[in-house]
Short mmCIF file of C-alpha atoms in Angstrom, two decimals:
data_model
loop_
_atom_site.label_atom_id
_atom_site.label_comp_id
_atom_site.label_asym_id
_atom_site.label_seq_id
_atom_site.Cartn_x
_atom_site.Cartn_y
_atom_site.Cartn_z
CA MET A 32 30.82 7.45 -10.93
CA SER A 33 27.55 9.27 -11.61
CA THR A 34 24.84 6.63 -10.95
CA ILE A 35 24.24 3.82 -8.49
CA GLY A 36 24.43 1.47 -11.49
CA ASP A 37 28.00 2.65 -12.05
CA LEU A 38 28.81 1.97 -8.40
CA GLY A 39 27.36 -1.53 -8.40
CA GLU A 40 25.63 -3.21 -5.47
CA PHE A 41 28.62 -3.52 -3.17
CA GLY A 42 30.06 -0.16 -4.11
CA LEU A 43 26.72 1.45 -3.26
CA ILE A 44 26.55 -0.39 0.07
CA ALA A 45 30.07 0.69 1.00
CA ARG A 46 29.41 4.29 -0.02
CA VAL A 47 26.13 4.54 1.89
CA THR A 48 27.15 2.72 5.07
CA ALA A 49 30.15 5.02 5.43
CA ARG A 50 27.60 7.73 6.30
CA PHE A 51 26.07 5.76 9.20
CA PRO A 52 27.86 6.30 12.52
CA GLN A 53 27.11 3.73 15.21
CA THR A 54 26.00 4.14 18.83
CA ASP A 55 26.66 2.34 22.10
CA ASP A 56 23.58 0.18 21.45
CA VAL A 57 25.29 -1.43 18.46
CA ILE A 58 27.53 -4.43 19.16
CA LEU A 59 27.99 -5.29 15.47
CA GLY A 60 26.95 -2.90 12.73
CA PRO A 61 26.83 -3.13 8.92
CA GLY A 62 29.13 -5.54 7.13
CA ASP A 63 28.14 -9.02 8.33
CA ASP A 64 25.19 -11.32 7.64
CA ALA A 65 23.21 -9.58 10.39
CA ALA A 66 23.69 -6.87 12.98
CA VAL A 67 23.84 -7.34 16.75
CA VAL A 68 22.10 -4.72 18.88
CA ARG A 69 22.01 -4.51 22.66
CA ALA A 70 18.66 -5.30 24.27
CA ASP A 71 19.29 -4.60 27.94
CA ASP A 72 15.56 -4.69 28.64
CA ARG A 73 15.41 -8.23 27.13
CA ARG A 74 12.43 -7.07 25.07
CA VAL A 75 12.71 -5.44 21.64
CA VAL A 76 10.11 -3.03 20.25
CA ALA A 77 9.96 -3.40 16.46
CA THR A 78 8.07 -1.63 13.68
CA THR A 79 8.27 -1.49 9.88
CA ASP A 80 7.03 0.80 7.14
CA LEU A 81 7.32 1.43 3.40
CA LEU A 82 7.84 4.56 1.32
CA VAL A 83 7.11 4.29 -2.39
CA GLU A 84 8.05 6.98 -4.89
CA GLY A 85 4.91 8.63 -6.26
CA ARG A 86 2.87 7.53 -3.27
CA HIS A 87 4.80 8.80 -0.23
CA PHE A 88 7.15 11.27 -1.90
CA ARG A 89 7.98 12.88 -5.22
CA ARG A 90 11.55 13.62 -6.18
CA ASP A 91 10.51 16.90 -7.81
CA TRP A 92 9.14 18.04 -4.43
CA SER A 93 11.44 16.33 -1.95
CA GLY A 94 15.22 16.44 -1.94
CA ALA A 95 17.14 13.25 -1.20
CA ARG A 96 17.91 14.40 2.35
CA ASP A 97 14.21 15.16 2.89
CA VAL A 98 13.29 11.60 1.93
CA GLY A 99 15.96 10.20 4.24
CA HIS A 100 14.72 12.26 7.17
CA LYS A 101 11.09 11.32 6.52
CA ALA A 102 11.81 7.60 6.09
CA ALA A 103 13.54 7.45 9.46
CA ALA A 104 11.12 9.78 11.27
CA GLN A 105 7.91 7.95 10.45
CA ASN A 106 9.34 4.70 11.82
CA LEU A 107 11.25 5.99 14.82
CA SER A 108 8.14 7.92 15.87
CA ASP A 109 6.23 4.63 16.16
CA ILE A 110 8.91 3.35 18.53
CA ALA A 111 8.56 6.46 20.71
CA ALA A 112 4.77 6.03 20.68
CA MET A 113 5.20 2.72 22.50
CA GLY A 114 7.10 4.52 25.26
CA ALA A 115 10.41 3.14 24.00
CA ARG A 116 13.76 4.67 23.15
CA PRO A 117 14.75 4.18 19.48
CA THR A 118 17.97 2.18 19.16
CA ALA A 119 18.45 0.86 15.62
CA LEU A 120 17.15 0.98 12.07
CA LEU A 121 17.39 -1.47 9.17
CA LEU A 122 17.08 -0.21 5.59
CA GLY A 123 15.76 -1.87 2.47
CA PHE A 124 16.53 0.32 -0.56
CA ALA A 125 15.32 -0.36 -4.10
CA ALA A 126 16.03 2.05 -6.97
CA PRO A 127 16.62 2.30 -10.73
CA GLY A 128 20.19 1.83 -11.84
CA ASP A 129 20.28 5.32 -13.34
CA LEU A 130 19.53 7.01 -10.01
CA PRO A 131 22.29 9.58 -9.44
CA ALA A 132 24.83 8.46 -6.87
CA GLU A 133 24.60 11.87 -5.20
CA TRP A 134 20.88 11.24 -4.58
CA ALA A 135 21.78 8.09 -2.64
CA ASP A 136 24.40 10.11 -0.75
CA GLY A 137 21.86 12.75 0.26
CA PHE A 138 19.30 10.13 1.25
CA ALA A 139 21.83 8.37 3.47
CA GLU A 140 22.84 11.65 5.08
CA GLY A 141 19.21 12.54 5.86
CA LEU A 142 18.55 9.07 7.25
CA SER A 143 21.66 9.24 9.41
CA ALA A 144 20.85 12.74 10.70
CA GLU A 145 17.31 11.77 11.71
CA CYS A 146 18.60 8.65 13.47
CA ALA A 147 21.05 10.82 15.37
CA ALA A 148 18.21 13.12 16.46
CA ALA A 149 16.41 10.10 17.90
CA GLY A 150 19.53 8.47 19.36
CA ALA A 151 19.42 5.50 16.98
CA ALA A 152 21.79 4.06 14.36
CA VAL A 153 21.44 2.40 10.96
CA VAL A 154 22.80 -1.12 11.52
CA GLY A 155 22.21 -2.88 8.19
CA GLY A 156 19.88 -3.59 5.29
CA ASP A 157 19.79 -4.49 1.60
CA VAL A 158 19.82 -2.79 -1.81
CA VAL A 159 18.21 -4.00 -5.05
CA ARG A 160 17.35 -2.64 -8.51
CA ALA A 161 13.73 -1.57 -9.09
CA ASP A 162 11.71 0.62 -11.45
CA ALA A 163 11.00 3.26 -8.78
CA VAL A 164 12.64 4.27 -5.53
CA THR A 165 11.14 2.14 -2.76
CA ILE A 166 12.30 2.27 0.84
CA ALA A 167 11.54 -0.29 3.54
CA ILE A 168 12.47 0.58 7.11
CA THR A 169 12.49 -1.60 10.21
CA ALA A 170 13.10 0.27 13.46
CA LEU A 171 13.94 -1.18 16.86
CA GLY A 172 13.65 0.24 20.35
CA ASP A 173 14.27 -0.43 24.03
CA LEU A 174 11.65 -0.02 26.77
CA GLY A 175 14.16 0.61 29.54
CA GLY A 176 12.25 -1.55 32.00
CA ARG A 177 8.91 0.16 31.39
CA ALA A 178 5.73 -1.53 30.23
CA PRO A 179 4.88 -0.74 26.59
CA VAL A 180 2.19 1.91 26.21
CA ARG A 181 -0.45 0.27 24.06
CA ARG A 182 -3.63 1.55 22.43
CA ASP A 183 -6.00 -0.41 24.67
CA GLY A 184 -5.30 1.15 28.07
CA ALA A 185 -7.47 4.28 28.02
CA ARG A 186 -10.18 4.44 30.70
CA PRO A 187 -13.14 6.78 31.31
CA GLY A 188 -11.94 9.87 33.15
CA ASP A 189 -8.51 9.91 31.50
CA ALA A 190 -7.26 13.13 29.94
CA VAL A 191 -6.45 13.19 26.20
CA ALA A 192 -3.35 15.20 25.27
CA VAL A 193 -1.02 15.80 22.34
CA ILE A 194 2.47 17.11 21.75
CA GLY A 195 3.82 18.16 18.37
CA ASP A 196 2.35 19.79 15.28
CA LEU A 197 -1.16 19.12 14.00
CA GLY A 198 -2.29 20.01 10.49
CA LEU A 199 0.94 21.60 9.27
CA SER A 200 2.02 18.67 7.13
CA ALA A 201 -1.37 18.43 5.40
CA ALA A 202 -1.21 22.17 4.69
CA GLY A 203 2.32 21.76 3.34
CA PHE A 204 1.13 19.01 1.01
CA ALA A 205 -1.72 21.20 -0.23
CA LEU A 206 0.74 24.06 -0.88
CA LEU A 207 3.03 21.76 -2.88
CA ARG A 208 0.11 20.55 -4.97
CA ALA A 209 -0.81 24.19 -5.62
CA GLY A 210 2.71 24.94 -6.82
CA ALA A 211 3.62 27.08 -3.80
CA VAL A 212 7.10 25.86 -2.97
CA GLU A 213 8.40 28.77 -0.87
CA PRO A 214 10.09 27.45 2.29
CA GLY A 215 8.05 27.73 5.48
CA PRO A 216 6.87 25.81 8.56
CA CYS A 217 4.17 23.86 6.72
CA LEU A 218 6.43 22.70 3.88
CA ASP A 219 9.09 21.83 6.45
CA ALA A 220 6.57 19.80 8.46
CA HIS A 221 5.57 17.83 5.36
CA LEU A 222 9.02 17.27 3.90
CA ARG A 223 10.91 16.73 7.16
CA PRO A 224 8.61 15.85 10.07
CA ALA A 225 10.18 16.31 13.50
CA PRO A 226 8.60 13.84 15.94
CA PRO A 227 9.05 14.56 19.66
CA TYR A 228 10.98 11.32 20.26
CA ALA A 229 11.93 11.94 23.89
CA GLU A 230 8.30 12.57 24.82
CA GLY A 231 7.29 8.94 24.26
CA PRO A 232 9.40 7.49 27.10
CA ARG A 233 8.64 10.59 29.18
CA ALA A 234 4.89 10.04 28.78
CA ALA A 235 5.31 6.39 29.74
CA GLU A 236 7.15 7.38 32.92
CA PHE A 237 4.41 9.93 33.65
CA GLY A 238 1.81 7.14 33.55
CA ALA A 239 0.30 7.33 30.04
CA THR A 240 -2.46 4.73 29.72
CA ALA A 241 -2.53 4.69 25.90
CA MET A 242 -0.48 6.39 23.20
CA LEU A 243 0.12 6.49 19.47
CA ASP A 244 1.86 8.38 16.69
CA VAL A 245 -0.46 10.75 14.80
CA SER A 246 0.34 9.74 11.24
CA ASP A 247 -3.08 9.25 9.59
CA GLY A 248 -4.97 12.16 11.17
CA LEU A 249 -5.89 12.94 14.78
CA VAL A 250 -9.51 11.76 14.55
CA GLN A 251 -8.64 8.51 12.81
CA ASP A 252 -5.75 7.75 15.16
CA LEU A 253 -7.63 8.60 18.35
CA GLY A 254 -10.38 6.40 16.96
CA HIS A 255 -7.93 3.49 17.17
CA ILE A 256 -7.44 4.19 20.88
CA ALA A 257 -11.18 4.48 21.44
CA GLU A 258 -11.91 1.22 19.64
CA ALA A 259 -9.05 -0.74 21.22
CA SER A 260 -9.89 0.54 24.71
CA GLY A 261 -13.67 0.22 24.38
CA VAL A 262 -14.24 3.89 25.26
CA ALA A 263 -15.28 7.19 23.72
CA VAL A 264 -13.17 10.31 23.24
CA GLU A 265 -14.62 13.80 23.70
CA LEU A 266 -12.50 16.58 22.15
CA ASP A 267 -12.58 20.20 23.29
CA GLY A 268 -12.63 22.52 20.30
CA ALA A 269 -11.32 25.47 22.34
CA ALA A 270 -8.17 23.51 23.16
CA LEU A 271 -7.41 22.78 19.50
CA ARG A 272 -5.79 26.09 18.66
CA PRO A 273 -4.25 26.27 15.17
CA ASP A 274 -0.61 27.23 14.83
CA PRO A 275 -0.36 30.70 13.22
CA ALA A 276 1.66 29.10 10.40
CA LEU A 277 -1.30 26.82 9.67
CA GLU A 278 -3.69 29.74 9.53
CA ARG A 279 -1.35 31.61 7.18
CA ALA A 280 -1.08 28.55 4.93
CA VAL A 281 -4.87 28.27 4.65
CA GLU A 282 -5.04 31.97 3.75
CA ARG A 283 -2.27 31.48 1.17
CA LEU A 284 -4.17 28.58 -0.39
CA ALA A 285 -7.33 30.67 -0.55
CA GLY A 286 -5.34 33.42 -2.25
CA LEU A 287 -4.21 30.89 -4.84
CA GLY A 288 -7.83 29.94 -5.48
CA VAL A 289 -7.41 26.51 -3.90
CA ALA A 290 -10.42 25.21 -2.00
CA THR A 291 -9.16 23.50 1.12
CA ARG A 292 -10.30 22.59 4.58
CA GLY A 293 -10.05 25.14 7.37
CA PRO A 294 -7.32 25.03 10.03
CA LEU A 295 -9.36 22.97 12.49
CA ASP A 296 -10.30 20.39 9.85
CA LEU A 297 -6.65 20.04 8.88
CA MET A 298 -5.74 19.52 12.53
CA LEU A 299 -8.40 16.84 12.90
CA ALA A 300 -7.96 14.97 9.63
CA GLY A 301 -4.55 15.92 8.26
CA GLY A 302 -1.81 13.32 8.51
CA GLU A 303 1.96 12.85 8.58
CA ASP A 304 2.67 15.35 11.34
CA HIS A 305 3.95 12.54 13.58
CA ALA A 306 2.86 14.23 16.76
CA LEU A 307 2.15 12.01 19.76
CA ALA A 308 -1.32 11.62 21.26
CA ALA A 309 -1.82 9.94 24.63
CA THR A 310 -4.26 9.45 27.46
CA PHE A 311 -3.31 10.08 31.09
CA PRO A 312 -5.06 9.30 34.37
CA ALA A 313 -7.34 12.11 35.53
CA VAL A 314 -5.35 12.43 38.77
CA GLY A 315 -1.99 13.97 37.97
CA GLY A 316 -2.83 15.94 34.83
CA VAL A 317 -0.61 15.78 31.74
CA PRO A 318 3.16 16.26 31.37
CA GLU A 319 4.51 19.77 30.99
CA GLY A 320 4.63 20.73 27.32
CA TRP A 321 1.67 18.53 26.37
CA THR A 322 -1.70 20.11 25.53
CA ARG A 323 -4.86 18.63 26.97
CA ILE A 324 -7.43 18.47 24.17
CA GLY A 325 -10.19 16.34 25.65
CA SER A 326 -11.29 13.49 27.87
CA VAL A 327 -12.02 9.79 27.72
CA THR A 328 -15.64 8.90 28.49
CA ALA A 329 -17.77 5.79 28.58
CA GLY A 330 -19.27 4.74 25.26
CA SER A 331 -17.75 4.58 21.79
CA GLY A 332 -16.56 6.81 18.99
CA LEU A 333 -15.31 10.40 18.96
CA ALA A 334 -17.06 13.73 19.43
CA LEU A 335 -16.04 17.39 19.20
CA ASP A 336 -17.85 19.69 21.63
CA GLY A 337 -20.62 17.13 21.88
CA GLU A 338 -21.04 16.60 18.12
CA PRO A 339 -20.12 13.12 16.82
CA LEU A 340 -17.11 12.92 14.52
CA SER A 341 -16.90 10.46 11.66
CA ALA A 342 -13.60 8.77 10.94
CA ALA A 343 -11.45 11.03 8.79
CA GLY A 344 -7.87 10.55 7.76
CA TRP A 345 -5.58 8.66 5.42
CA ASP A 346 -6.39 5.17 4.12
CA HIS A 347 -4.14 3.73 1.41
CA PHE A 348 -6.91 1.62 -0.08
CA ALA A 349 -9.86 4.00 0.25
#
């Protein structure tokens, strides 16, 4: 059978779910009216997100496995950003009937592989016919007895730190738009983000006062912490050192005649890296592996080396 239309709804479900191994958190997986997932903490962290073909991915740029990895990563990263351990994922999948069955296979394999990297499992979902591929993900997580790390806990004197890539995904997107499709760190970061899942719970145990997933750009996302906490954030430009791969990508774009932002601007306003940004009490520093990039101060808004920063990042309706 060559298309998902040939497979039919239940044939597609059976074919896809066969690629989803379960974990010890799953009491009852796919196949019933609903799944049953352990919640030893007696609290469940939940998040949901959408990916729409033509808006979040293009099939001529992204392979099916890429889309599967990205769909899982951008949701599981939000679980980690609360200081929780990802446990389960629910999938809503809509697609044209003529979508090749092997595309669905690759998507399921990418989704499963990313869940495995985070320690989670796909436990159920739904499939329907639609004009374009649309993916809805709901991810669940367990706090392990810890308090959730919210956005409103930052206090003056706290350190601001990040872990993960900044700017690479935005550079990868710019390269794709320019027709430069050679494999490399920036394209990898855009097509298959690799969130530091284990660092969310680790930051919570270290005493993080606020944390979030950097998905819409560092400035915009830190602005959410500043607003929710009623504080200001002062960034240190010297601490924001571009990855050499980011610098090479900017040079490559310039060589192609593409006007683009410099490395620092991409780090500040680029999105979809799915790094983690957090604030930590001044006493105790930041966890090993994290990079301190600034401080929390009294006031409001963000500044870089004393110069105010305007909100910059992704907005679906702007």
